Short mmCIF file of C-alpha atoms in Angstrom, two decimals:
data_model
loop_
_atom_site.label_atom_id
_atom_site.label_comp_id
_atom_site.label_asym_id
_atom_site.label_seq_id
_atom_site.Cartn_x
_atom_site.Cartn_y
_atom_site.Cartn_z
CA MET A 1 1.63 -2.60 0.98
CA ARG A 2 3.32 -3.07 -0.55
CA ARG A 3 2.72 -7.15 -4.34
CA ARG A 4 2.75 -13.64 -13.13
CA ARG A 5 3.31 -15.78 -15.90
CA THR A 6 2.04 -17.88 -18.85
CA ALA A 7 2.51 -21.22 -20.64
CA THR A 8 5.94 -22.97 -20.78
CA ILE A 9 8.06 -21.29 -18.17
CA ALA A 10 11.49 -20.16 -17.26
CA VAL A 11 11.50 -18.03 -14.18
CA ALA A 12 14.35 -15.66 -13.51
CA SER A 13 13.91 -14.52 -9.95
CA VAL A 14 16.11 -11.98 -8.31
CA LEU A 15 15.76 -11.11 -4.62
CA GLY A 16 17.13 -7.62 -4.08
CA MET A 17 19.99 -8.28 -6.50
CA THR A 18 20.87 -6.58 -9.72
CA ALA A 19 19.61 -8.18 -12.87
CA THR A 20 19.19 -7.11 -16.44
CA LEU A 21 16.30 -8.44 -18.43
CA GLY A 22 15.98 -8.46 -22.16
CA GLY A 23 12.82 -7.22 -23.78
CA CYS A 24 9.94 -9.42 -24.67
CA GLY A 25 9.72 -11.00 -28.00
CA LEU A 26 9.54 -14.19 -29.93
CA THR A 27 11.89 -16.87 -28.69
CA GLY A 28 12.36 -20.48 -29.70
CA SER A 29 9.91 -21.46 -32.40
CA SER A 30 8.19 -18.75 -34.39
CA ASP A 31 4.88 -19.26 -32.62
CA GLU A 32 6.26 -19.22 -29.06
CA VAL A 33 5.79 -16.04 -27.04
CA THR A 34 7.87 -15.06 -24.03
CA LEU A 35 6.36 -12.55 -21.65
CA LYS A 36 8.55 -10.64 -19.24
CA LEU A 37 7.19 -9.71 -15.82
CA VAL A 38 8.94 -7.68 -13.13
CA ALA A 39 7.37 -8.09 -9.70
CA ALA A 40 7.89 -6.85 -6.16
CA ASP A 41 8.83 -9.12 -3.28
CA TYR A 42 6.31 -9.15 -0.43
CA GLY A 43 8.17 -11.68 1.66
CA ASP A 44 10.42 -10.87 4.58
CA SER A 45 12.81 -13.78 4.03
CA SER A 46 13.77 -16.35 1.40
CA ALA A 47 11.30 -18.74 3.01
CA ASN A 48 8.27 -16.69 1.95
CA SER A 49 9.65 -14.74 -0.98
CA SER A 50 7.18 -13.83 -3.70
CA ARG A 51 9.41 -15.88 -5.98
CA LYS A 52 7.78 -19.02 -4.58
CA TYR A 53 4.31 -17.66 -5.23
CA TRP A 54 5.12 -16.81 -8.82
CA ASP A 55 7.00 -20.07 -9.47
CA LYS A 56 3.98 -22.10 -8.46
CA LEU A 57 1.49 -19.93 -10.31
CA VAL A 58 3.48 -19.84 -13.55
CA LYS A 59 4.11 -23.57 -13.50
CA GLU A 60 0.38 -24.19 -13.25
CA TYR A 61 -0.41 -21.67 -15.97
CA GLU A 62 2.15 -22.95 -18.43
CA ALA A 63 0.99 -26.52 -18.02
CA ALA A 64 -2.31 -25.46 -19.57
CA HIS A 65 -1.01 -22.96 -22.13
CA GLU A 66 1.42 -24.40 -24.62
CA GLY A 67 3.48 -21.89 -26.58
CA VAL A 68 3.63 -19.15 -23.97
CA LYS A 69 6.55 -18.63 -21.68
CA VAL A 70 6.62 -16.21 -18.72
CA ASP A 71 9.94 -14.93 -17.45
CA VAL A 72 9.57 -13.36 -13.99
CA SER A 73 12.08 -11.29 -12.06
CA VAL A 74 11.38 -10.47 -8.44
CA TYR A 75 13.05 -7.50 -6.74
CA SER A 76 12.83 -6.04 -3.27
CA TRP A 77 10.60 -3.02 -2.74
CA ASN A 78 13.76 -0.96 -2.35
CA ASP A 79 14.72 -1.73 -5.95
CA VAL A 80 11.71 -2.75 -8.03
CA ASP A 81 10.33 0.65 -9.04
CA ARG A 82 13.80 1.85 -10.03
CA LYS A 83 14.46 -1.32 -12.03
CA VAL A 84 11.34 -0.81 -14.10
CA LYS A 85 12.12 2.87 -14.56
CA ASP A 86 15.61 2.00 -15.82
CA MET A 87 14.24 -0.62 -18.23
CA VAL A 88 11.74 1.86 -19.65
CA ALA A 89 14.42 4.53 -19.99
CA ALA A 90 16.57 2.04 -21.90
CA GLY A 91 13.70 1.41 -24.33
CA ASP A 92 13.31 -2.16 -23.09
CA PRO A 93 10.24 -2.29 -20.82
CA PRO A 94 8.87 -5.59 -19.54
CA ASP A 95 5.50 -6.77 -20.79
CA MET A 96 4.12 -6.45 -17.28
CA ALA A 97 5.26 -4.77 -14.10
CA GLN A 98 3.84 -5.17 -10.61
CA ILE A 99 5.11 -2.16 -8.70
CA GLY A 100 4.05 0.84 -6.64
CA ALA A 101 2.91 3.42 -9.21
CA TYR A 102 1.62 3.56 -12.75
CA ALA A 103 0.58 7.15 -13.52
CA ASP A 104 3.83 8.36 -15.10
CA TYR A 105 3.88 5.48 -17.56
CA ALA A 106 0.19 5.95 -18.39
CA ALA A 107 0.65 9.68 -18.97
CA LYS A 108 3.41 8.93 -21.47
CA GLY A 109 1.17 6.58 -23.44
CA LEU A 110 3.25 3.50 -22.65
CA LEU A 111 0.57 1.27 -21.15
CA TYR A 112 -2.31 -0.84 -22.37
CA SER A 113 -5.57 0.10 -20.72
CA ALA A 114 -7.36 -2.46 -18.58
CA ASP A 115 -9.93 -2.68 -21.39
CA ASP A 116 -7.17 -3.74 -23.78
CA VAL A 117 -6.03 -6.75 -21.75
CA LEU A 118 -8.55 -7.90 -19.15
CA SER A 119 -11.67 -9.87 -19.94
CA ILE A 120 -14.95 -8.22 -19.02
CA PRO A 121 -15.69 -10.65 -16.12
CA VAL A 122 -12.26 -10.09 -14.57
CA GLN A 123 -12.41 -6.34 -15.02
CA GLY A 124 -15.88 -6.25 -13.52
CA ASP A 125 -14.71 -8.27 -10.51
CA LEU A 126 -12.13 -5.67 -9.42
CA VAL A 127 -13.11 -3.83 -6.22
CA TYR A 128 -14.65 -0.60 -7.45
CA GLN A 129 -12.73 2.01 -5.50
CA LEU A 130 -9.44 0.27 -6.26
CA ALA A 131 -10.19 0.10 -9.98
CA ALA A 132 -11.26 3.75 -9.93
CA ALA A 133 -7.96 4.71 -8.33
CA GLY A 134 -6.23 3.10 -11.31
CA GLN A 135 -7.67 5.64 -13.75
CA VAL A 136 -6.00 8.51 -15.54
CA GLN A 137 -8.47 10.91 -17.15
CA GLY A 138 -11.23 8.36 -16.88
CA VAL A 139 -9.31 5.43 -18.41
CA GLN A 140 -8.02 2.61 -16.22
CA TYR A 141 -4.35 1.79 -16.71
CA GLY A 142 -3.41 0.70 -13.20
CA ILE A 143 -4.75 -2.73 -12.29
CA PRO A 144 -4.84 -3.15 -8.48
CA PHE A 145 -2.81 -6.13 -7.39
CA ALA A 146 -2.70 -5.96 -3.60
CA ALA A 147 -4.41 -3.73 -1.07
CA SER A 148 -4.38 -2.90 2.60
CA THR A 149 -6.10 -0.54 4.98
CA ARG A 150 -5.08 0.95 8.31
CA VAL A 151 -6.66 0.51 11.71
CA LEU A 152 -5.65 1.52 15.22
CA PHE A 153 -3.67 -1.18 17.03
CA TYR A 154 -3.52 -1.11 20.81
CA ASN A 155 -1.62 -3.20 23.34
CA LYS A 156 -4.22 -5.03 25.44
CA THR A 157 -1.82 -5.75 28.28
CA LEU A 158 -0.77 -2.12 28.64
CA PHE A 159 -4.37 -0.94 28.34
CA ALA A 160 -5.52 -3.33 31.06
CA LYS A 161 -2.73 -2.19 33.36
CA ALA A 162 -3.75 1.44 32.83
CA GLY A 163 -7.45 0.61 33.25
CA ILE A 164 -8.50 2.10 29.92
CA ASP A 165 -10.54 1.10 26.87
CA ALA A 166 -9.84 1.50 23.16
CA PRO A 167 -10.55 5.09 22.09
CA LYS A 168 -13.25 6.21 19.67
CA THR A 169 -12.45 9.93 19.58
CA TRP A 170 -9.31 12.07 19.52
CA ASN A 171 -9.97 13.26 23.07
CA GLU A 172 -10.31 9.66 24.27
CA LEU A 173 -7.08 8.79 22.45
CA ALA A 174 -5.28 11.65 24.21
CA ALA A 175 -6.73 10.63 27.58
CA ASP A 176 -5.67 7.01 27.02
CA ALA A 177 -2.20 8.22 26.06
CA GLN A 178 -1.99 10.23 29.30
CA ALA A 179 -2.93 7.14 31.30
CA LEU A 180 -0.36 5.05 29.47
CA LYS A 181 2.32 7.68 30.05
CA ALA A 182 1.51 7.63 33.76
CA GLU A 183 2.18 3.88 33.72
CA GLY A 184 5.61 4.46 32.18
CA VAL A 185 4.79 3.33 28.66
CA LYS A 186 7.62 4.46 26.37
CA TYR A 187 5.42 5.41 23.40
CA PRO A 188 1.82 6.07 24.57
CA TYR A 189 0.95 6.82 20.93
CA ALA A 190 3.61 6.22 18.28
CA LEU A 191 3.39 8.94 15.61
CA PRO A 192 5.75 8.02 12.74
CA LEU A 193 6.13 11.16 10.66
CA GLY A 194 9.69 10.31 9.65
CA PRO A 195 10.70 10.18 5.99
CA GLU A 196 10.07 6.45 5.47
CA GLU A 197 6.28 6.58 5.22
CA ALA A 198 5.10 9.89 6.66
CA GLN A 199 2.58 10.29 3.84
CA ALA A 200 0.60 7.33 5.21
CA GLU A 201 0.37 8.44 8.85
CA THR A 202 -0.42 11.95 7.67
CA MET A 203 -3.23 10.85 5.42
CA GLN A 204 -4.83 8.69 8.11
CA TRP A 205 -4.95 11.65 10.47
CA LEU A 206 -6.22 14.05 7.80
CA LEU A 207 -9.06 11.69 6.91
CA SER A 208 -10.00 11.25 10.56
CA GLY A 209 -10.32 15.03 10.80
CA GLY A 210 -12.65 15.26 7.83
CA GLY A 211 -9.98 16.42 5.39
CA GLY A 212 -7.54 14.72 3.06
CA TYR A 213 -4.98 15.42 0.38
CA THR A 214 -7.46 16.49 -2.29
CA GLY A 215 -10.84 18.17 -2.48
CA THR A 216 -13.94 17.12 -4.35
CA THR A 217 -12.57 18.44 -7.67
CA GLY A 218 -9.36 16.43 -7.41
CA ALA A 219 -7.23 19.51 -6.76
CA TYR A 220 -4.84 19.34 -3.83
CA ALA A 221 -6.28 20.82 -0.62
CA ILE A 222 -3.46 20.06 1.78
CA ASP A 223 -3.71 23.38 3.60
CA SER A 224 -7.48 23.20 4.08
CA ALA A 225 -8.97 24.43 7.36
CA GLU A 226 -9.78 20.85 8.36
CA ASN A 227 -6.20 19.71 7.80
CA VAL A 228 -4.76 22.67 9.70
CA ASP A 229 -7.10 21.92 12.61
CA THR A 230 -5.98 18.28 12.62
CA PHE A 231 -2.30 19.06 12.81
CA THR A 232 -2.86 21.83 15.33
CA TRP A 233 -4.55 19.27 17.57
CA LEU A 234 -1.72 16.80 17.06
CA LYS A 235 0.90 19.42 17.91
CA ASP A 236 -0.87 20.87 20.95
CA ASP A 237 -2.77 17.93 22.44
CA LEU A 238 -0.59 14.93 21.64
CA VAL A 239 3.00 15.82 20.76
CA GLY A 240 3.17 18.95 22.91
CA LYS A 241 2.02 17.01 25.98
CA GLY A 242 4.75 14.42 25.60
CA LEU A 243 2.41 11.60 24.58
CA THR A 244 4.27 10.38 21.49
CA GLY A 245 7.43 9.00 23.07
CA PRO A 246 11.12 9.93 23.24
CA VAL A 247 11.74 10.16 19.49
CA ALA A 248 10.46 13.27 17.72
CA PRO A 249 7.69 12.28 15.27
CA GLY A 250 9.64 13.78 12.39
CA ARG A 251 12.48 11.33 13.11
CA LEU A 252 10.36 8.27 13.88
CA ASN A 253 9.92 5.90 10.93
CA ARG A 254 7.13 3.36 10.50
CA ALA A 255 9.46 0.36 10.70
CA ALA A 256 10.86 1.56 14.02
CA ALA A 257 7.36 2.23 15.37
CA PHE A 258 6.18 -1.24 14.33
CA SER A 259 9.24 -2.82 15.93
CA ALA A 260 8.63 -0.93 19.16
CA PHE A 261 5.00 -2.11 19.19
CA ALA A 262 6.12 -5.71 18.70
CA ASN A 263 8.52 -5.21 21.64
CA GLY A 264 5.68 -4.09 23.91
CA GLU A 265 6.85 -0.47 24.09
CA VAL A 266 3.90 1.18 22.30
CA GLY A 267 0.40 1.68 23.62
CA MET A 268 -1.26 2.65 20.32
CA LEU A 269 -0.40 3.24 16.68
CA ASN A 270 -1.89 3.04 13.21
CA GLY A 271 -0.96 -0.19 11.49
CA HIS A 272 -1.61 -2.44 8.51
CA PRO A 273 -2.03 -6.24 8.51
CA SER A 274 1.67 -7.12 8.52
CA LEU A 275 1.94 -5.76 12.06
CA MET A 276 -0.22 -8.63 13.30
CA LYS A 277 2.41 -11.29 12.64
CA MET A 278 5.16 -9.11 14.04
CA ALA A 279 3.26 -8.63 17.28
CA GLU A 280 2.13 -12.24 17.54
CA SER A 281 5.68 -13.50 17.04
CA LYS A 282 6.74 -11.53 20.12
CA GLY A 283 3.74 -12.59 22.19
CA VAL A 284 2.11 -9.16 22.24
CA LYS A 285 -1.63 -9.28 22.89
CA PHE A 286 -3.28 -6.60 20.79
CA GLY A 287 -6.65 -5.38 19.63
CA THR A 288 -7.73 -3.29 16.66
CA VAL A 289 -10.41 -0.63 16.20
CA ALA A 290 -11.29 1.93 13.56
CA MET A 291 -9.17 5.06 13.64
CA PRO A 292 -10.65 7.55 16.14
CA GLY A 293 -11.96 10.82 14.71
CA ALA A 294 -12.63 14.26 16.11
CA GLU A 295 -16.18 13.35 17.15
CA GLY A 296 -16.25 9.55 16.81
CA PRO A 297 -14.72 6.71 14.79
CA SER A 298 -13.37 8.00 11.50
CA ARG A 299 -15.85 7.59 8.65
CA THR A 300 -13.03 7.19 6.13
CA SER A 301 -9.98 4.95 6.35
CA MET A 302 -6.78 5.12 4.39
CA GLY A 303 -6.38 2.47 1.73
CA VAL A 304 -3.21 1.54 -0.11
CA ALA A 305 -2.89 -0.41 -3.35
CA ASP A 306 0.01 -1.75 -5.39
CA TRP A 307 -0.38 -2.00 -9.11
CA MET A 308 -0.05 -4.29 -12.10
CA MET A 309 0.43 -2.65 -15.49
CA ALA A 310 0.98 -3.87 -19.03
CA PHE A 311 3.41 -2.13 -21.40
CA LYS A 312 2.53 -1.80 -25.10
CA LYS A 313 6.05 -1.76 -26.58
CA ASN A 314 6.30 -5.48 -27.34
CA GLY A 315 2.68 -6.10 -28.26
CA HIS A 316 1.28 -9.43 -26.98
CA ALA A 317 -1.91 -7.87 -25.63
CA LYS A 318 -3.78 -11.14 -26.10
CA GLU A 319 -1.18 -13.24 -24.28
CA ILE A 320 -0.82 -10.66 -21.50
CA GLY A 321 -4.57 -10.53 -21.04
CA ASP A 322 -4.92 -14.30 -20.93
CA PHE A 323 -2.22 -14.54 -18.30
CA LEU A 324 -3.65 -11.71 -16.20
CA ASP A 325 -7.09 -13.31 -16.28
CA PHE A 326 -5.43 -16.33 -14.68
CA VAL A 327 -3.57 -14.20 -12.13
CA TYR A 328 -6.81 -12.51 -11.11
CA SER A 329 -8.82 -15.71 -10.66
CA GLU A 330 -10.42 -16.00 -7.23
CA LYS A 331 -8.13 -18.88 -6.26
CA ASN A 332 -4.94 -17.01 -7.07
CA VAL A 333 -6.04 -13.71 -5.56
CA LEU A 334 -6.98 -15.48 -2.33
CA GLY A 335 -3.72 -17.43 -2.32
CA PHE A 336 -1.61 -14.32 -2.59
CA SER A 337 -3.66 -12.34 -0.07
CA ARG A 338 -3.52 -15.10 2.51
CA GLU A 339 0.19 -15.69 2.07
CA TYR A 340 1.10 -12.05 2.70
CA ASP A 341 -1.75 -10.84 4.96
CA LEU A 342 -3.07 -8.47 2.33
CA LEU A 343 -6.57 -7.66 1.17
CA PRO A 344 -7.92 -9.15 -2.07
CA VAL A 345 -8.52 -6.75 -4.93
CA THR A 346 -11.49 -8.62 -6.40
CA THR A 347 -15.05 -8.70 -5.14
CA SER A 348 -15.31 -12.49 -5.39
CA ALA A 349 -12.20 -13.08 -3.27
CA SER A 350 -13.27 -10.37 -0.80
CA GLU A 351 -16.64 -12.03 -0.31
CA THR A 352 -14.99 -15.38 0.33
CA MET A 353 -12.49 -13.89 2.77
CA SER A 354 -15.15 -11.96 4.69
CA THR A 355 -16.86 -15.20 5.80
CA ALA A 356 -13.95 -17.65 5.98
CA GLU A 357 -12.86 -18.56 9.50
CA GLU A 358 -9.21 -18.74 8.45
CA ASP A 359 -9.35 -15.08 7.45
CA ALA A 360 -10.98 -13.76 10.62
CA ASP A 361 -7.90 -11.78 11.63
CA LEU A 362 -8.05 -9.78 8.39
CA LYS A 363 -11.74 -8.94 8.71
CA PRO A 364 -11.22 -5.60 10.55
CA PHE A 365 -9.06 -4.43 7.63
CA LEU A 366 -11.47 -5.84 5.05
CA ASP A 367 -14.35 -4.00 6.70
CA GLU A 368 -12.51 -0.73 6.22
CA LEU A 369 -11.94 -1.23 2.48
CA PRO A 370 -15.39 -0.06 1.27
CA VAL A 371 -14.94 3.24 3.15
CA SER A 372 -11.28 3.70 2.31
CA GLU A 373 -9.65 6.47 0.32
CA LEU A 374 -6.41 5.95 -1.57
CA TYR A 375 -3.54 8.27 -2.32
CA PRO A 376 -4.17 10.39 -5.45
CA VAL A 377 -2.04 7.93 -7.43
CA GLY A 378 -3.72 8.75 -10.73
CA GLN A 379 -1.98 12.12 -10.72
CA THR A 380 1.59 12.18 -11.98
CA SER A 381 2.28 14.95 -9.49
CA TRP A 382 1.69 12.64 -6.54
CA ALA A 383 5.25 11.29 -6.52
CA GLU A 384 6.68 14.79 -6.03
CA VAL A 385 4.03 15.73 -3.47
CA SER A 386 4.62 12.55 -1.50
CA VAL A 387 8.34 13.29 -1.29
CA ASP A 388 7.63 16.80 -0.03
CA ILE A 389 5.25 15.49 2.64
CA LYS A 390 7.90 13.04 3.85
CA ARG A 391 10.46 15.83 3.99
CA ARG A 392 8.41 18.51 5.72
CA ILE A 393 5.43 17.18 7.67
CA GLY A 394 7.35 16.40 10.86
CA GLN A 395 8.08 20.12 11.20
CA ALA A 396 4.37 20.81 11.64
CA VAL A 397 4.33 19.20 15.10
CA SER A 398 7.82 20.20 16.25
CA PRO A 399 8.07 22.55 19.28
CA ASN A 400 8.72 25.62 17.12
CA GLY A 401 6.76 24.36 14.14
CA SER A 402 3.67 25.82 12.52
CA PRO A 403 0.96 23.50 11.19
CA THR A 404 -0.37 26.32 9.02
CA GLY A 405 3.04 27.25 7.67
CA THR A 406 4.11 23.68 6.96
CA LEU A 407 0.87 22.75 5.23
CA ASN A 408 1.03 25.96 3.20
CA GLN A 409 4.53 25.01 2.01
CA ILE A 410 3.43 21.50 0.99
CA GLN A 411 0.36 22.93 -0.75
CA ALA A 412 2.57 25.27 -2.78
CA THR A 413 4.63 22.31 -3.95
CA ALA A 414 1.47 20.35 -4.75
CA SER A 415 -0.19 23.16 -6.69
CA SER A 416 2.94 23.75 -8.75
CA ALA A 417 3.36 20.05 -9.50
CA GLN A 418 -0.30 19.62 -10.41
CA SER A 419 -0.28 22.60 -12.77
CA ALA A 420 2.70 21.04 -14.58
CA GLU A 421 0.87 17.77 -15.30
#
């Protein structure tokens, strides 16, 4: 999913290009503060780059806050996490970073807590399960910035041609896929378990089978009986029957699956809000429903959040907090969410979006947010576990693969990584 400023502004914005930022500190007159922010780019072109969002927001903020300057650098998602990591390693972290993960920095004691910087009204307005996912050992360090959920997309034209309805159960999904295959659909169900984002597709299926990555204690439970049953069904009843298309799931990436859906080649797949514009731009008529489960619609959806964090190195907790309170105002949260088809991370903006006619296309995703579960991002081990899932999970549904064996291997990695935290 996944994407701030203060009083008199100079914005340094870099789109996927290399840039080196100095640390925060006092610049100009002795009472002027410059805050550095590194942010991710949610746009897909220069026309809708996040740079434009931040330029406008910072200009408005600075006009009302004399003596504070916010210097923002925007990087592509391919680069932004690495840029921040390099800055921290060099001893020169930004004041704020809006990136994909926070737990490593929190575990090293580098971050302000949300209590340190956010006002009580703003902190209380954060959507509960998103704020909870930002905690490490009961203290919130990750401040959710953008969120999305997943639903099942289906091609209405292909479904009408095959004479089928949107599925509610796994068996109905398999039957629909059989009907679509009989009509010559290239990908009856697109199952992207390739290395780009396999952890997302995997989690959605695990949740729909009553499992997940962790158990009730927070320990990894990747090889649970429920998870093994889920991947056994996928291997035998979907992949093994040729219902996932010509590309092996372990080699199919999300971007390729989304592109194929937008080209009218996919009957069904799990998708997030950005797929809507892709499909609409190609004239694909689509519908969305909750992810089917073993016995009925899944009771839990997968949620994804990107994070804002504040580094302690340069101080400026008061100025950071004042700026973030502005960033998280209802107006600004709604503006960002609407620009990039993402879900708001505050209750006030969510309530507005849930009833606004202009946001009707996002309502199916918004409805899933209260019953969503996020990656275990509060665990520093998650980065290593996620990489292992991307590397191995496709083997579980390959012709000679073993769901039990593959999940056991991933669980071993997860248990080792968790014990090292």
